Each structure stands twice: as structure tokens, then as C-alpha cells.
GROMACS .gro file of C-alpha atoms in nm:
model
  317
    1MET     CA    1  -1.044   4.503   2.860
    2ASP     CA    2  -0.893   4.161   2.815
    3ARG     CA    3  -0.600   4.059   2.595
    4SER     CA    4  -0.815   4.032   2.285
    5GLY     CA    5  -0.952   4.383   2.323
    6GLN     CA    6  -1.296   4.272   2.444
    7PHE     CA    7  -1.470   4.471   2.719
    8PHE     CA    8  -1.653   4.288   2.996
    9PRO     CA    9  -1.847   4.416   3.296
   10LYS     CA   10  -1.670   4.381   3.628
   11PRO     CA   11  -1.768   4.047   3.782
   12VAL     CA   12  -1.970   4.042   4.101
   13ARG     CA   13  -1.788   3.868   4.383
   14ASN     CA   14  -1.939   3.541   4.498
   15ALA     CA   15  -1.852   3.428   4.850
   16ALA     CA   16  -1.865   3.062   4.754
   17THR     CA   17  -1.667   3.067   4.431
   18GLY     CA   18  -1.456   3.383   4.457
   19PRO     CA   19  -1.451   3.685   4.224
   20PHE     CA   20  -1.443   3.475   3.907
   21PRO     CA   21  -1.684   3.177   3.915
   22THR     CA   22  -1.570   2.891   3.695
   23SER     CA   23  -1.881   2.902   3.477
   24GLU     CA   24  -1.831   3.273   3.413
   25ILE     CA   25  -1.465   3.230   3.329
   26ASN     CA   26  -1.546   2.951   3.083
   27SER     CA   27  -1.821   3.153   2.916
   28ARG     CA   28  -1.592   3.456   2.890
   29ARG     CA   29  -1.319   3.247   2.731
   30GLN     CA   30  -1.562   3.088   2.487
   31LEU     CA   31  -1.699   3.428   2.389
   32VAL     CA   32  -1.352   3.562   2.328
   33SER     CA   33  -1.242   3.258   2.127
   34MET     CA   34  -1.549   3.259   1.907
   35THR     CA   35  -1.572   3.633   1.839
   36GLY     CA   36  -1.267   3.848   1.899
   37ASN     CA   37  -0.962   3.624   1.924
   38PRO     CA   38  -0.738   3.740   1.637
   39ASN     CA   39  -0.583   3.395   1.603
   40VAL     CA   40  -0.928   3.238   1.554
   41ILE     CA   41  -1.018   3.501   1.296
   42ALA     CA   42  -0.690   3.452   1.112
   43LEU     CA   43  -0.718   3.073   1.120
   44LYS     CA   44  -1.074   3.087   0.986
   45LYS     CA   45  -0.954   3.298   0.692
   46LEU     CA   46  -0.659   3.065   0.632
   47VAL     CA   47  -0.876   2.751   0.638
   48ALA     CA   48  -1.138   2.906   0.408
   49SER     CA   49  -0.870   3.022   0.163
   50SER     CA   50  -0.697   2.682   0.160
   51ILE     CA   51  -1.027   2.500   0.097
   52ALA     CA   52  -1.117   2.741  -0.184
   53LYS     CA   53  -0.780   2.688  -0.356
   54ASP     CA   54  -0.707   2.322  -0.284
   55PRO     CA   55  -0.994   2.137  -0.112
   56TYR     CA   56  -0.933   1.793   0.036
   57ASP     CA   57  -1.255   1.591   0.007
   58PHE     CA   58  -1.306   1.357   0.300
   59ASP     CA   59  -1.607   1.219   0.489
   60GLY     CA   60  -1.847   1.425   0.278
   61PHE     CA   61  -1.682   1.764   0.337
   62PRO     CA   62  -1.404   1.976   0.184
   63TRP     CA   63  -1.110   2.023   0.425
   64CYS     CA   64  -0.791   2.224   0.462
   65SER     CA   65  -0.505   1.975   0.441
   66MET     CA   66  -0.217   2.204   0.537
   67SER     CA   67   0.014   2.076   0.809
   68HIS     CA   68   0.012   2.231   1.155
   69ARG     CA   69   0.359   2.370   1.082
   70GLU     CA   70   0.233   2.544   0.770
   71ARG     CA   71  -0.069   2.681   0.953
   72GLY     CA   72   0.149   2.805   1.238
   73GLU     CA   73   0.395   2.974   1.003
   74ALA     CA   74   0.111   3.144   0.815
   75LEU     CA   75  -0.031   3.284   1.140
   76GLY     CA   76   0.302   3.345   1.311
   77VAL     CA   77   0.219   3.117   1.605
   78HIS     CA   78   0.345   2.788   1.743
   79GLU     CA   79   0.200   2.455   1.625
   80LYS     CA   80   0.067   2.397   1.979
   81THR     CA   81  -0.150   2.706   1.938
   82ILE     CA   82  -0.300   2.563   1.620
   83ARG     CA   83  -0.370   2.232   1.791
   84ARG     CA   84  -0.546   2.414   2.074
   85LEU     CA   85  -0.751   2.640   1.845
   86ILE     CA   86  -0.892   2.364   1.624
   87LYS     CA   87  -1.039   2.186   1.928
   88GLN     CA   88  -1.293   2.464   1.981
   89ALA     CA   89  -1.578   2.612   1.781
   90PRO     CA   90  -1.616   2.694   1.500
   91PHE     CA   91  -1.355   2.443   1.382
   92ALA     CA   92  -1.388   2.072   1.310
   93PHE     CA   93  -1.088   1.847   1.262
   94ASP     CA   94  -1.013   1.487   1.170
   95THR     CA   95  -0.704   1.280   1.100
   96THR     CA   96  -0.632   1.058   0.802
   97ARG     CA   97  -0.300   0.929   0.665
   98ASN     CA   98  -0.112   1.120   0.936
   99VAL     CA   99  -0.262   1.449   0.816
  100THR     CA  100  -0.482   1.660   1.045
  101LEU     CA  101  -0.764   1.805   0.838
  102VAL     CA  102  -0.945   2.122   0.945
  103ARG     CA  103  -1.265   2.290   0.829
  104ILE     CA  104  -1.518   2.541   0.958
  105ALA     CA  105  -1.823   2.362   1.097
  106GLU     CA  106  -2.175   2.493   1.062
  107PRO     CA  107  -2.362   2.581   1.385
  108GLY     CA  108  -2.559   2.281   1.510
  109GLU     CA  109  -2.394   2.052   1.256
  110LYS     CA  110  -2.480   1.684   1.302
  111PRO     CA  111  -2.180   1.451   1.359
  112THR     CA  112  -2.103   1.214   1.072
  113PRO     CA  113  -2.099   0.834   1.115
  114ARG     CA  114  -1.720   0.850   1.111
  115ILE     CA  115  -1.720   1.088   1.409
  116TYR     CA  116  -1.947   0.852   1.602
  117ALA     CA  117  -1.723   0.562   1.498
  118LYS     CA  118  -1.419   0.742   1.640
  119LYS     CA  119  -1.599   0.779   1.973
  120MET     CA  120  -1.685   0.410   1.964
  121ALA     CA  121  -1.323   0.326   1.881
  122ALA     CA  122  -1.209   0.530   2.181
  123PHE     CA  123  -1.431   0.314   2.403
  124VAL     CA  124  -1.296  -0.004   2.238
  125ARG     CA  125  -0.938   0.102   2.313
  126ARG     CA  126  -1.022   0.176   2.677
  127TYR     CA  127  -1.194  -0.161   2.705
  128LEU     CA  128  -0.904  -0.349   2.547
  129ALA     CA  129  -0.644  -0.167   2.757
  130LYS     CA  130  -0.834  -0.275   3.069
  131HIS     CA  131  -0.919  -0.634   2.975
  132VAL     CA  132  -0.650  -0.759   2.735
  133PRO     CA  133  -0.371  -0.793   2.996
  134GLU     CA  134  -0.601  -1.008   3.212
  135GLN     CA  135  -0.708  -1.216   2.912
  136ARG     CA  136  -0.347  -1.261   2.804
  137THR     CA  137  -0.250  -1.383   3.151
  138LYS     CA  138  -0.538  -1.633   3.158
  139LEU     CA  139  -0.462  -1.765   2.811
  140ARG     CA  140  -0.093  -1.808   2.891
  141ALA     CA  141  -0.183  -2.001   3.207
  142GLU     CA  142  -0.427  -2.221   3.016
  143LYS     CA  143  -0.176  -2.278   2.735
  144LYS     CA  144   0.083  -2.397   2.986
  145ALA     CA  145  -0.165  -2.623   3.165
  146LEU     CA  146  -0.282  -2.780   2.837
  147THR     CA  147   0.073  -2.821   2.707
  148ASP     CA  148   0.187  -2.988   3.030
  149ALA     CA  149  -0.115  -3.218   3.030
  150LEU     CA  150  -0.062  -3.319   2.669
  151ASP     CA  151   0.305  -3.392   2.742
  152ALA     CA  152   0.183  -3.643   3.003
  153PRO     CA  153  -0.137  -3.784   2.844
  154ALA     CA  154  -0.152  -4.074   3.086
  155ASP     CA  155  -0.198  -3.833   3.379
  156LEU     CA  156  -0.577  -3.794   3.389
  157ALA     CA  157  -0.560  -3.558   3.688
  158MET     CA  158  -0.348  -3.308   3.491
  159LEU     CA  159  -0.581  -3.338   3.194
  160ASN     CA  160  -0.885  -3.269   3.412
  161LYS     CA  161  -0.717  -2.969   3.574
  162ALA     CA  162  -0.629  -2.820   3.234
  163LEU     CA  163  -0.977  -2.873   3.092
  164SER     CA  164  -1.137  -2.725   3.405
  165LEU     CA  165  -1.004  -2.385   3.296
  166SER     CA  166  -1.252  -2.382   3.007
  167LEU     CA  167  -1.525  -2.632   3.103
  168SER     CA  168  -1.782  -2.608   3.379
  169PRO     CA  169  -1.776  -2.883   3.645
  170ASP     CA  170  -2.085  -3.045   3.489
  171GLU     CA  171  -1.936  -3.033   3.137
  172LEU     CA  172  -1.612  -3.186   3.260
  173HIS     CA  173  -1.799  -3.458   3.452
  174ASP     CA  174  -2.007  -3.553   3.148
  175LEU     CA  175  -1.706  -3.567   2.914
  176PRO     CA  176  -1.589  -3.929   2.867
  177ASP     CA  177  -1.228  -3.990   2.969
  178ASP     CA  178  -1.138  -4.126   2.625
  179GLU     CA  179  -1.245  -3.795   2.466
  180LYS     CA  180  -1.056  -3.562   2.700
  181LEU     CA  181  -0.725  -3.589   2.517
  182GLU     CA  182  -0.881  -3.487   2.186
  183LYS     CA  183  -1.072  -3.208   2.362
  184ALA     CA  184  -0.751  -3.072   2.515
  185GLU     CA  185  -0.571  -3.078   2.180
  186ALA     CA  186  -0.853  -2.885   2.009
  187ARG     CA  187  -0.867  -2.636   2.297
  188LEU     CA  188  -0.493  -2.574   2.280
  189VAL     CA  189  -0.519  -2.481   1.911
  190LYS     CA  190  -0.787  -2.224   1.995
  191VAL     CA  191  -0.594  -2.082   2.292
  192VAL     CA  192  -0.281  -2.031   2.083
  193LYS     CA  193  -0.484  -1.858   1.811
  194TRP     CA  194  -0.669  -1.632   2.056
  195ALA     CA  195  -0.347  -1.535   2.234
  196SER     CA  196  -0.183  -1.434   1.906
  197ASN     CA  197  -0.486  -1.224   1.810
  198LEU     CA  198  -0.498  -1.021   2.131
  199ARG     CA  199  -0.443  -0.652   2.066
  200GLU     CA  200  -0.507  -0.323   2.240
  201ARG     CA  201  -0.667  -0.128   1.957
  202GLU     CA  202  -0.913  -0.183   1.676
  203THR     CA  203  -0.810  -0.298   1.327
  204SER     CA  204  -0.898  -0.113   1.007
  205ARG     CA  205  -1.168  -0.375   0.948
  206ASP     CA  206  -1.305  -0.312   1.296
  207PHE     CA  207  -1.319   0.062   1.232
  208GLY     CA  208  -1.506   0.010   0.905
  209CYS     CA  209  -1.758  -0.201   1.097
  210LEU     CA  210  -1.793   0.074   1.357
  211ILE     CA  211  -1.877   0.322   1.080
  212GLY     CA  212  -2.140   0.079   0.956
  213LEU     CA  213  -2.285   0.046   1.307
  214ALA     CA  214  -2.292   0.425   1.344
  215LYS     CA  215  -2.510   0.440   1.033
  216VAL     CA  216  -2.768   0.179   1.143
  217TRP     CA  217  -2.785   0.245   1.517
  218PRO     CA  218  -2.973   0.551   1.652
  219ASP     CA  219  -2.772   0.876   1.655
  220GLY     CA  220  -2.621   0.966   1.987
  221ALA     CA  221  -2.673   0.620   2.133
  222GLN     CA  222  -2.405   0.427   1.943
  223VAL     CA  223  -2.133   0.436   2.208
  224GLU     CA  224  -2.365   0.330   2.489
  225ILE     CA  225  -2.510   0.047   2.278
  226LEU     CA  226  -2.160  -0.082   2.210
  227GLU     CA  227  -2.070  -0.057   2.579
  228VAL     CA  228  -2.375  -0.265   2.676
  229ILE     CA  229  -2.292  -0.532   2.417
  230PHE     CA  230  -1.929  -0.556   2.530
  231ASP     CA  231  -2.035  -0.584   2.895
  232ASN     CA  232  -2.304  -0.844   2.814
  233TRP     CA  233  -2.123  -1.042   2.547
  234THR     CA  234  -2.254  -1.384   2.647
  235ALA     CA  235  -2.616  -1.266   2.629
  236PHE     CA  236  -2.553  -1.111   2.288
  237MET     CA  237  -2.396  -1.430   2.151
  238THR     CA  238  -2.695  -1.628   2.280
  239GLY     CA  239  -2.913  -1.402   2.068
  240VAL     CA  240  -2.681  -1.449   1.769
  241LYS     CA  241  -2.704  -1.827   1.795
  242TYR     CA  242  -3.082  -1.810   1.809
  243GLN     CA  243  -3.087  -1.584   1.503
  244GLN     CA  244  -2.860  -1.829   1.322
  245HIS     CA  245  -3.105  -2.108   1.408
  246LEU     CA  246  -3.386  -1.905   1.250
  247ASP     CA  247  -3.170  -1.835   0.944
  248ARG     CA  248  -3.092  -2.204   0.896
  249GLU     CA  249  -3.461  -2.290   0.924
  250ALA     CA  250  -3.542  -2.024   0.665
  251ASN     CA  251  -3.275  -2.171   0.435
  252ARG     CA  252  -3.416  -2.521   0.478
  253LYS     CA  253  -3.768  -2.411   0.393
  254LEU     CA  254  -3.648  -2.212   0.093
  255LYS     CA  255  -3.452  -2.512  -0.032
  256GLU     CA  256  -3.764  -2.729  -0.009
  257VAL     CA  257  -3.956  -2.482  -0.225
  258ASP     CA  258  -3.673  -2.412  -0.469
  259PRO     CA  259  -3.381  -2.661  -0.472
  260THR     CA  260  -3.183  -2.427  -0.700
  261ALA     CA  261  -3.217  -2.122  -0.475
  262LYS     CA  262  -2.896  -1.953  -0.359
  263LEU     CA  263  -2.880  -1.952   0.018
  264ASN     CA  264  -2.700  -1.718   0.253
  265GLN     CA  265  -2.440  -1.925   0.434
  266VAL     CA  266  -2.484  -1.938   0.811
  267ARG     CA  267  -2.143  -2.003   0.959
  268ALA     CA  268  -2.114  -2.114   1.321
  269LEU     CA  269  -1.959  -1.842   1.537
  270PHE     CA  270  -1.771  -1.905   1.860
  271PHE     CA  271  -1.624  -1.592   2.017
  272ASP     CA  272  -1.547  -1.579   2.388
  273TYR     CA  273  -1.455  -1.212   2.360
  274PRO     CA  274  -1.625  -0.914   2.189
  275HIS     CA  275  -1.584  -0.932   1.811
  276ILE     CA  276  -1.680  -0.614   1.626
  277PRO     CA  277  -1.746  -0.770   1.279
  278THR     CA  278  -1.996  -1.008   1.443
  279ILE     CA  279  -2.172  -0.714   1.610
  280ARG     CA  280  -2.188  -0.538   1.272
  281ARG     CA  281  -2.338  -0.843   1.103
  282TYR     CA  282  -2.596  -0.896   1.376
  283TRP     CA  283  -2.663  -0.532   1.461
  284ARG     CA  284  -3.037  -0.594   1.497
  285VAL     CA  285  -2.969  -0.870   1.749
  286ALA     CA  286  -2.756  -0.617   1.938
  287LEU     CA  287  -3.051  -0.375   1.956
  288ASP     CA  288  -3.273  -0.654   2.091
  289ALA     CA  289  -3.009  -0.744   2.350
  290VAL     CA  290  -2.975  -0.383   2.459
  291THR     CA  291  -3.354  -0.349   2.485
  292THR     CA  292  -3.361  -0.652   2.715
  293HIS     CA  293  -3.076  -0.505   2.919
  294TYR     CA  294  -3.257  -0.178   2.982
  295GLN     CA  295  -3.585  -0.354   3.058
  296THR     CA  296  -3.411  -0.584   3.306
  297THR     CA  297  -3.208  -0.314   3.479
  298LYS     CA  298  -3.492  -0.057   3.456
  299LYS     CA  299  -3.240   0.204   3.350
  300HIS     CA  300  -3.326   0.483   3.112
  301PRO     CA  301  -3.182   0.423   2.763
  302PRO     CA  302  -3.044   0.716   2.560
  303ALA     CA  303  -3.306   0.938   2.395
  304GLY     CA  304  -3.214   0.813   2.048
  305PHE     CA  305  -3.265   0.453   2.158
  306LYS     CA  306  -3.598   0.534   2.323
  307ALA     CA  307  -3.718   0.686   1.995
  308LEU     CA  308  -3.701   0.345   1.826
  309ASN     CA  309  -4.000   0.228   2.031
  310PRO     CA  310  -4.124   0.497   2.273
  311GLY     CA  311  -4.405   0.278   2.408
  312LEU     CA  312  -4.158   0.039   2.571
  313TRP     CA  313  -4.030   0.302   2.811
  314LYS     CA  314  -4.348   0.472   2.934
  315HIS     CA  315  -4.326   0.284   3.263
  316LEU     CA  316  -3.987   0.436   3.348
  317LYS     CA  317  -3.992   0.740   3.574
   0.00000   0.00000   0.00000
């Protein structure tokens, strides 16, 4: 008998893993937590009672909005126990306005777009934590080089060195000397703006865009799609610029037919780093870019992505 009063057959010793194989221990713990653990049973009753009396509607479900302290006091356990319990079946939890909401999830319940968005946001934070410090260092170095060059505009060598941080050798060679000063001034404005906008987590606008992407991208594939776009940003932006060209051509033709027609504005976009609102706006371009990525690398896309066009992936083994 274990602590919860559940009886289990004596485990058979395994020479490789010892008397209690990890998989067996995990399955035993899961069985206990989902069936006989008195704390789980008590918490289920508490959550159901709270929702029946005072439901908190959020993300399409009614939730229990009690605090962890209140839940712990009701069950006679520490708040840490509550935090541990809600992370396992049959509970679902979410956080909004500094309140941790809890409800009882249905077996096999499909994640909501918000849940997928939170997983995408977790990737974004990992990406930013890894890349932002390097970007900040580069921008600071470029800002200093541009500032020093502009303080000595007659020094063409300094100007060339500063511009070489953003221009390719061919671009710098083709740029007339009398235009380099103006180019450096414009670049400095951008560098200062980009440096001030660097952050290590998503904004509320970003998160809203992630929810939108979770709704239009195939279920289960959203995080991987976003990862591919972030890692292949230049290729994605090339696709965006081509789509904008098509949109402008469509506007021109529509204007020829109907001079009074209201046109969708196509604003030029220049982002050197991943920009979530742009991905949300051009989510179809993102799918095309990801398709090209998988075809080029010959990697298997997620099942949900394959389902968009199964015929494209028959050649993969």
C-alpha cells in the first residue's frame, strides 16, 4: 500500500534499471494522482464548487479564480502543493491579471489558440534572450562608429568603415561619396530607434498577434512554423516584398477600372529582425516560406502542416 491507500503488485526487479524502473514509477505516480490522491479529489471538488458559485469566464471556459492561498487554506495544504497539483491532469490552469485560474479539463481536450500562443511566446522569449544581447552589442558598436564618423565628416575612411557595418562591399563601392554622409545620418536614426526597441519578451500587441497566428496556422505546428520563420527571417521578408509587389499591382489595376475604389494601403516594410505583427499580417507568406524550407532541407514537417497539402510530402521517407 502506498501513502494514498492504493495497492500495487510488487514490482519485478530489472537488472538494468533496478527494482523500480523509471517508466513504472511515473505510471504509478500518475495513477495515484489521477485516482486516489485525496488532495486531487479535494481540489477537484473545490474548483467545481467555486465555478458553480462564482465562475470566471476566460478564453471560452468558466474558471475558478480563487488565489492559491485560498485554495491551500481550504484544503489545509501549502500553496506549493496547489501549484504542483494544478500542473497535472485533470486540471488546466492559466494566468491573467496576476490571477492563476484553474478548471477541470475534459479528457482529450483540444488546446485553445491562447494556449498555443503561450507556447509560441515561450519560444519568442528564449529567442530574444539568446539574440538580443548580441544585437544590442552590434547596434551600440555601429552607433558609435556612425557618431564618430559624422563628427568628422571630412574623414571619408571613417565614413566608409561605419557604413561597412550595414552595407555589403558592393553596395558601399557603388554608393557615390557625396551621398555617404546622408546615408550615414539616415542609418544612425534607424540604429538609435532599433536599439531603444530591443526587449527580451513579447509585447501585449505581439501576444495578440500570436493568438491570431494560432487560429490561422495548423494546430500543433504553430511553434515550429514560428521557429522556422525566425531562423529564416531574410527569406520570409523576401516573400513579403514580393507579395507587396503583387498587392500594389492589384491596386493599380483596380484603380484603372474604378478610380473611386478604396485601396488597401501597402506600406513598405524594412525589418532586420523578426517582427511578429508583420508575420501575423503575412501569415500566408509565412506558410509558403516554411513549405520551401522543408522542401529544401528535405525534413519532415509537423503532421498538421503536412495535412495542408499531403501530396507535397509523398516523396519523403
